[in-house]
Amino acid sequence: MNTTTLGASGIECETVGLGTWAMGGWMWGGNDDAAAVDAIRASLDAGVRLIDTAPAYGLGHAESLVGTALKGRRHEAVIATKCGLVWHTRQGEHFFDEAGKPVHRHLGRDSIFHEAEQSLARLGTDYIDLYITHWQDSATPVAETMDALLDLKRQGKIRAIGVSNVTPDTLAEYLQYGPVDAIQERYSLMDRDIESSLLPLCGEHGVASLGYSSLALGLLAGPIDPARQFTGDDQRAGNPRFSAANRARLQAFFLDLAPLQQRLDCSYAQLMIAWTTRAGGVSLALCGARTPQQAMQNAGAARLTLDAAAIAAIDAAAGRHLNTLD
């Protein structure tokens, strides 16, 4: 499988990682805990080591599922989790409500230490491989946040430091106070802004890049029936990208790519994931899964390397079809 290294940390993992946001149930129309645990184990079985989670995914629920799945297998996994979205305090900026609890952006020193201990307990481990600031807190100095993360690293409770949802200026400020091993940002064939903003800065400073929503919340996983209904708190229900008209237009996009997909003997999802980790893309693609079958299919993308002709074909199809989406 294709592999990458998380910055200067020396931590090696495959170019595909498992994302667990949907496993927490929040904003995805419910969850199936048994299937989620099986999906995590199936990822490990398929050769994927990096498991990405966060306290905010179900107010600790996704982390607990990861901890359950990794019992007896902790040594096989690279765990990435996050800090900075809190419900134990109302310090910082109110961001959203989840399960009736107000969640704030807060990256103060004491809060980070509290969050780290809570995550370690839920994950059933004594160290976190990659600890990421989930969303940035404008009220707390970056110097304070980074000092706390560096202390956790010195204590052996985390191995590497990451930041997520940052501007280039904020990343540059973090780098003033110590090494950042990875960023985590939205990136897919439909979301390419970081190519001209953050990725050059990462290349300059040896920072790995983890792309989330590699399949655009599932829109790029393959044709979706325009008649399909998204219900409950599923965020796709109100997302204009998932309109019936857009899903119909995307069918033409996938039809255009069918010869390439058949030639490479891969799924459309694998094709899209491999595109994100091409040269000029991100170091690692984070892909959500809620079933073992989805997890194993996503893992297969780490075995797929696209040549220049394949990349050109995907880019051309995107130019013909994705720009027509409402």
Short mmCIF file of C-alpha atoms in Angstrom, two decimals, residues 65-320:
data_model
loop_
_atom_site.label_atom_id
_atom_site.label_comp_id
_atom_site.label_asym_id
_atom_site.label_seq_id
_atom_site.Cartn_x
_atom_site.Cartn_y
_atom_site.Cartn_z
CA LEU A 65 -16.19 3.04 19.72
CA VAL A 66 -12.58 3.38 18.57
CA GLY A 67 -11.41 2.33 22.03
CA THR A 68 -13.67 -0.73 21.93
CA ALA A 69 -12.53 -1.72 18.45
CA LEU A 70 -8.84 -1.38 19.30
CA LYS A 71 -8.86 -3.55 22.42
CA GLY A 72 -5.96 -5.96 21.95
CA ARG A 73 -4.99 -4.19 18.69
CA ARG A 74 -3.77 -0.78 19.86
CA HIS A 75 -0.29 -1.51 18.48
CA GLU A 76 -1.72 -1.84 14.97
CA ALA A 77 -3.27 1.62 14.87
CA VAL A 78 -2.24 5.24 14.51
CA ILE A 79 -4.85 7.18 16.48
CA ALA A 80 -5.61 10.77 15.54
CA THR A 81 -8.02 12.68 17.76
CA LYS A 82 -8.71 16.31 18.50
CA CYS A 83 -9.23 19.05 21.06
CA GLY A 84 -10.84 22.47 21.10
CA LEU A 85 -14.57 21.73 20.81
CA VAL A 86 -15.70 21.50 24.42
CA TRP A 87 -18.85 21.08 26.47
CA HIS A 88 -17.30 20.83 29.95
CA THR A 89 -16.93 24.64 30.07
CA ARG A 90 -18.53 27.65 28.46
CA GLN A 91 -15.23 29.42 27.95
CA GLY A 92 -14.46 30.49 24.41
CA GLU A 93 -16.88 31.04 21.54
CA HIS A 94 -20.19 29.18 21.30
CA PHE A 95 -20.09 27.14 18.09
CA PHE A 96 -23.12 24.83 18.04
CA ASP A 97 -25.39 22.70 20.22
CA GLU A 98 -25.11 18.92 20.16
CA ALA A 99 -27.54 16.61 21.98
CA GLY A 100 -28.82 19.64 23.86
CA LYS A 101 -25.38 20.70 25.07
CA PRO A 102 -23.66 23.94 24.02
CA VAL A 103 -20.29 23.26 22.40
CA HIS A 104 -17.65 26.00 22.46
CA ARG A 105 -14.40 26.59 20.62
CA HIS A 106 -11.79 26.75 23.36
CA LEU A 107 -8.08 25.94 23.24
CA GLY A 108 -6.92 27.18 26.62
CA ARG A 109 -4.12 25.31 28.37
CA ASP A 110 -6.15 23.80 31.23
CA SER A 111 -8.94 22.77 28.88
CA ILE A 112 -6.54 20.97 26.54
CA PHE A 113 -5.10 18.96 29.45
CA HIS A 114 -8.63 18.06 30.57
CA GLU A 115 -9.65 17.03 27.06
CA ALA A 116 -6.53 14.92 26.58
CA GLU A 117 -7.24 12.91 29.73
CA GLN A 118 -10.86 12.39 28.73
CA SER A 119 -9.85 11.20 25.25
CA LEU A 120 -7.20 8.84 26.61
CA ALA A 121 -9.80 7.25 28.87
CA ARG A 122 -12.39 6.83 26.12
CA LEU A 123 -9.80 5.47 23.70
CA GLY A 124 -8.41 3.03 26.27
CA THR A 125 -4.82 4.05 25.65
CA ASP A 126 -2.03 5.94 27.39
CA TYR A 127 -0.91 7.91 24.33
CA ILE A 128 -2.39 9.58 21.25
CA ASP A 129 -0.37 9.43 18.06
CA LEU A 130 -1.61 12.67 16.46
CA TYR A 131 -3.39 15.32 18.53
CA ILE A 132 -5.14 17.98 16.47
CA THR A 133 -6.71 21.33 17.33
CA HIS A 134 -10.16 20.76 15.83
CA TRP A 135 -11.31 24.35 15.26
CA GLN A 136 -9.39 27.47 16.14
CA ASP A 137 -10.15 29.67 19.13
CA SER A 138 -9.65 33.37 18.43
CA ALA A 139 -9.81 34.22 22.15
CA THR A 140 -6.80 32.09 23.18
CA PRO A 141 -3.27 32.99 22.05
CA VAL A 142 -1.73 30.41 19.75
CA ALA A 143 1.36 30.51 21.96
CA GLU A 144 -0.69 29.22 24.93
CA THR A 145 -2.28 26.47 22.86
CA MET A 146 1.03 25.34 21.39
CA ASP A 147 2.75 25.41 24.79
CA ALA A 148 0.12 23.00 26.13
CA LEU A 149 0.52 20.67 23.15
CA LEU A 150 4.30 20.67 23.46
CA ASP A 151 3.98 19.83 27.18
CA LEU A 152 1.71 16.88 26.35
CA LYS A 153 4.31 15.73 23.85
CA ARG A 154 7.11 16.01 26.42
CA GLN A 155 4.98 13.96 28.83
CA GLY A 156 4.60 11.22 26.21
CA LYS A 157 0.82 11.57 26.06
CA ILE A 158 0.90 12.61 22.41
CA ARG A 159 3.44 11.82 19.71
CA ALA A 160 2.68 14.46 17.08
CA ILE A 161 0.85 17.79 16.79
CA GLY A 162 -1.73 18.73 14.18
CA VAL A 163 -4.02 21.66 13.44
CA SER A 164 -7.31 21.72 11.54
CA ASN A 165 -9.49 24.34 9.88
CA VAL A 166 -6.73 26.95 9.85
CA THR A 167 -5.78 29.85 7.64
CA PRO A 168 -2.23 30.10 6.28
CA ASP A 169 -1.57 32.93 8.76
CA THR A 170 -2.70 30.80 11.70
CA LEU A 171 -0.59 27.84 10.57
CA ALA A 172 2.41 30.15 10.23
CA GLU A 173 1.81 31.40 13.77
CA TYR A 174 1.71 27.84 15.14
CA LEU A 175 4.99 27.12 13.37
CA GLN A 176 6.62 30.05 15.17
CA TYR A 177 6.25 28.19 18.48
CA GLY A 178 7.13 24.62 17.53
CA PRO A 179 6.83 21.88 14.93
CA VAL A 180 3.44 21.12 13.40
CA ASP A 181 3.39 17.61 11.97
CA ALA A 182 0.11 17.74 10.06
CA ILE A 183 -2.83 19.85 9.02
CA GLN A 184 -6.31 18.44 8.49
CA GLU A 185 -8.49 20.29 5.97
CA ARG A 186 -11.42 19.74 3.64
CA TYR A 187 -10.16 18.50 0.29
CA SER A 188 -11.75 16.70 -2.64
CA LEU A 189 -12.21 17.07 -6.36
CA MET A 190 -14.97 19.55 -5.46
CA ASP A 191 -13.02 21.41 -2.73
CA ARG A 192 -9.55 22.44 -3.88
CA ASP A 193 -8.90 25.80 -2.19
CA ILE A 194 -5.98 24.55 -0.09
CA GLU A 195 -3.93 23.79 -3.20
CA SER A 196 -3.06 27.48 -3.52
CA SER A 197 -3.20 28.47 0.14
CA LEU A 198 -2.10 25.87 2.69
CA LEU A 199 -0.35 23.14 0.68
CA PRO A 200 2.56 25.36 -0.45
CA LEU A 201 3.19 26.37 3.18
CA CYS A 202 3.06 22.71 4.23
CA GLY A 203 5.58 21.80 1.56
CA GLU A 204 7.91 24.56 2.72
CA HIS A 205 7.83 23.40 6.36
CA GLY A 206 7.56 19.63 5.97
CA VAL A 207 3.98 19.48 7.30
CA ALA A 208 1.85 16.52 6.21
CA SER A 209 -1.64 17.23 4.90
CA LEU A 210 -4.69 15.14 5.80
CA GLY A 211 -7.73 15.75 3.65
CA TYR A 212 -11.19 15.23 5.13
CA SER A 213 -14.41 14.84 3.16
CA SER A 214 -12.38 13.22 0.40
CA LEU A 215 -15.63 11.96 -1.09
CA ALA A 216 -17.52 15.23 -0.49
CA LEU A 217 -19.78 13.68 2.18
CA GLY A 218 -20.41 10.74 -0.16
CA LEU A 219 -21.36 12.76 -3.24
CA LEU A 220 -18.24 11.52 -5.08
CA ALA A 221 -18.51 7.89 -3.95
CA GLY A 222 -20.52 6.95 -7.02
CA PRO A 223 -23.93 7.65 -8.56
CA ILE A 224 -26.65 8.42 -5.99
CA ASP A 225 -30.26 7.88 -6.97
CA PRO A 226 -31.81 11.36 -7.38
CA ALA A 227 -34.92 10.03 -5.62
CA ARG A 228 -33.06 8.99 -2.46
CA GLN A 229 -34.23 10.82 0.67
CA PHE A 230 -31.94 11.96 3.49
CA THR A 231 -33.81 12.11 6.78
CA GLY A 232 -33.49 13.02 10.45
CA ASP A 233 -30.44 15.06 11.39
CA ASP A 234 -28.51 13.88 8.30
CA GLN A 235 -26.67 17.03 7.19
CA ARG A 236 -27.06 16.04 3.54
CA ALA A 237 -30.83 16.66 3.78
CA GLY A 238 -30.28 20.42 3.73
CA ASN A 239 -27.10 20.53 1.67
CA PRO A 240 -27.75 22.10 -1.76
CA ARG A 241 -24.99 20.00 -3.28
CA PHE A 242 -27.20 16.95 -2.70
CA SER A 243 -30.18 18.30 -4.59
CA ALA A 244 -31.91 15.85 -6.92
CA ALA A 245 -30.81 17.97 -9.89
CA ASN A 246 -27.16 17.86 -8.84
CA ARG A 247 -27.28 14.11 -8.27
CA ALA A 248 -28.70 13.69 -11.77
CA ARG A 249 -25.88 15.82 -13.22
CA LEU A 250 -23.29 13.79 -11.31
CA GLN A 251 -24.50 10.63 -12.99
CA ALA A 252 -23.18 12.10 -16.24
CA PHE A 253 -19.82 12.75 -14.55
CA PHE A 254 -19.51 9.13 -13.44
CA LEU A 255 -20.66 7.87 -16.82
CA ASP A 256 -17.83 9.91 -18.36
CA LEU A 257 -15.34 8.18 -16.03
CA ALA A 258 -16.70 4.67 -16.57
CA PRO A 259 -14.04 3.62 -19.13
CA LEU A 260 -11.24 4.70 -16.76
CA GLN A 261 -12.90 3.02 -13.78
CA GLN A 262 -13.27 -0.21 -15.73
CA ARG A 263 -9.71 -0.09 -17.07
CA LEU A 264 -8.28 0.33 -13.56
CA ASP A 265 -10.70 -2.26 -12.13
CA CYS A 266 -11.58 -0.06 -9.16
CA SER A 267 -14.64 1.59 -7.68
CA TYR A 268 -15.55 5.21 -8.34
CA ALA A 269 -14.84 5.95 -4.68
CA GLN A 270 -11.34 4.50 -4.97
CA LEU A 271 -10.75 6.58 -8.09
CA MET A 272 -11.76 9.80 -6.31
CA ILE A 273 -9.72 8.98 -3.19
CA ALA A 274 -6.61 8.14 -5.22
CA TRP A 275 -7.00 11.45 -7.07
CA THR A 276 -6.80 13.37 -3.76
CA THR A 277 -3.44 11.77 -2.87
CA ARG A 278 -1.84 12.25 -6.28
CA ALA A 279 1.26 14.43 -6.60
CA GLY A 280 0.10 17.95 -5.83
CA GLY A 281 -2.73 16.71 -3.61
CA VAL A 282 -2.81 15.80 0.08
CA SER A 283 -0.54 13.36 1.89
CA LEU A 284 -3.43 11.27 3.20
CA ALA A 285 -7.14 11.02 2.47
CA LEU A 286 -9.55 10.54 5.37
CA CYS A 287 -12.57 8.51 4.33
CA GLY A 288 -15.62 7.88 6.44
CA ALA A 289 -17.16 4.43 6.69
CA ARG A 290 -19.94 2.91 8.77
CA THR A 291 -19.74 -0.68 7.56
CA PRO A 292 -16.87 -3.15 7.05
CA GLN A 293 -17.62 -3.22 3.33
CA GLN A 294 -17.22 0.56 3.01
CA ALA A 295 -14.03 0.49 5.07
CA MET A 296 -12.43 -2.25 2.96
CA GLN A 297 -13.38 -0.53 -0.28
CA ASN A 298 -11.86 2.76 0.86
CA ALA A 299 -8.68 0.98 1.96
CA GLY A 300 -8.22 -0.32 -1.57
CA ALA A 301 -7.55 3.23 -2.76
CA ALA A 302 -4.16 3.12 -1.03
CA ARG A 303 -3.16 0.42 -3.52
CA LEU A 304 -4.15 2.54 -6.52
CA THR A 305 -1.64 4.88 -8.16
CA LEU A 306 -2.95 7.08 -10.98
CA ASP A 307 -0.77 7.86 -13.94
CA ALA A 308 -0.73 11.25 -15.67
CA ALA A 309 -3.30 10.17 -18.24
CA ALA A 310 -5.75 9.03 -15.55
CA ILE A 311 -5.36 12.27 -13.61
CA ALA A 312 -5.90 14.28 -16.80
CA ALA A 313 -9.04 12.29 -17.59
CA ILE A 314 -10.49 12.94 -14.13
CA ASP A 315 -9.66 16.65 -14.28
CA ALA A 316 -11.24 16.93 -17.73
CA ALA A 317 -14.44 15.17 -16.61
CA ALA A 318 -14.61 17.45 -13.57
CA GLY A 319 -14.30 20.48 -15.82
CA ARG A 320 -17.14 19.27 -18.01
#
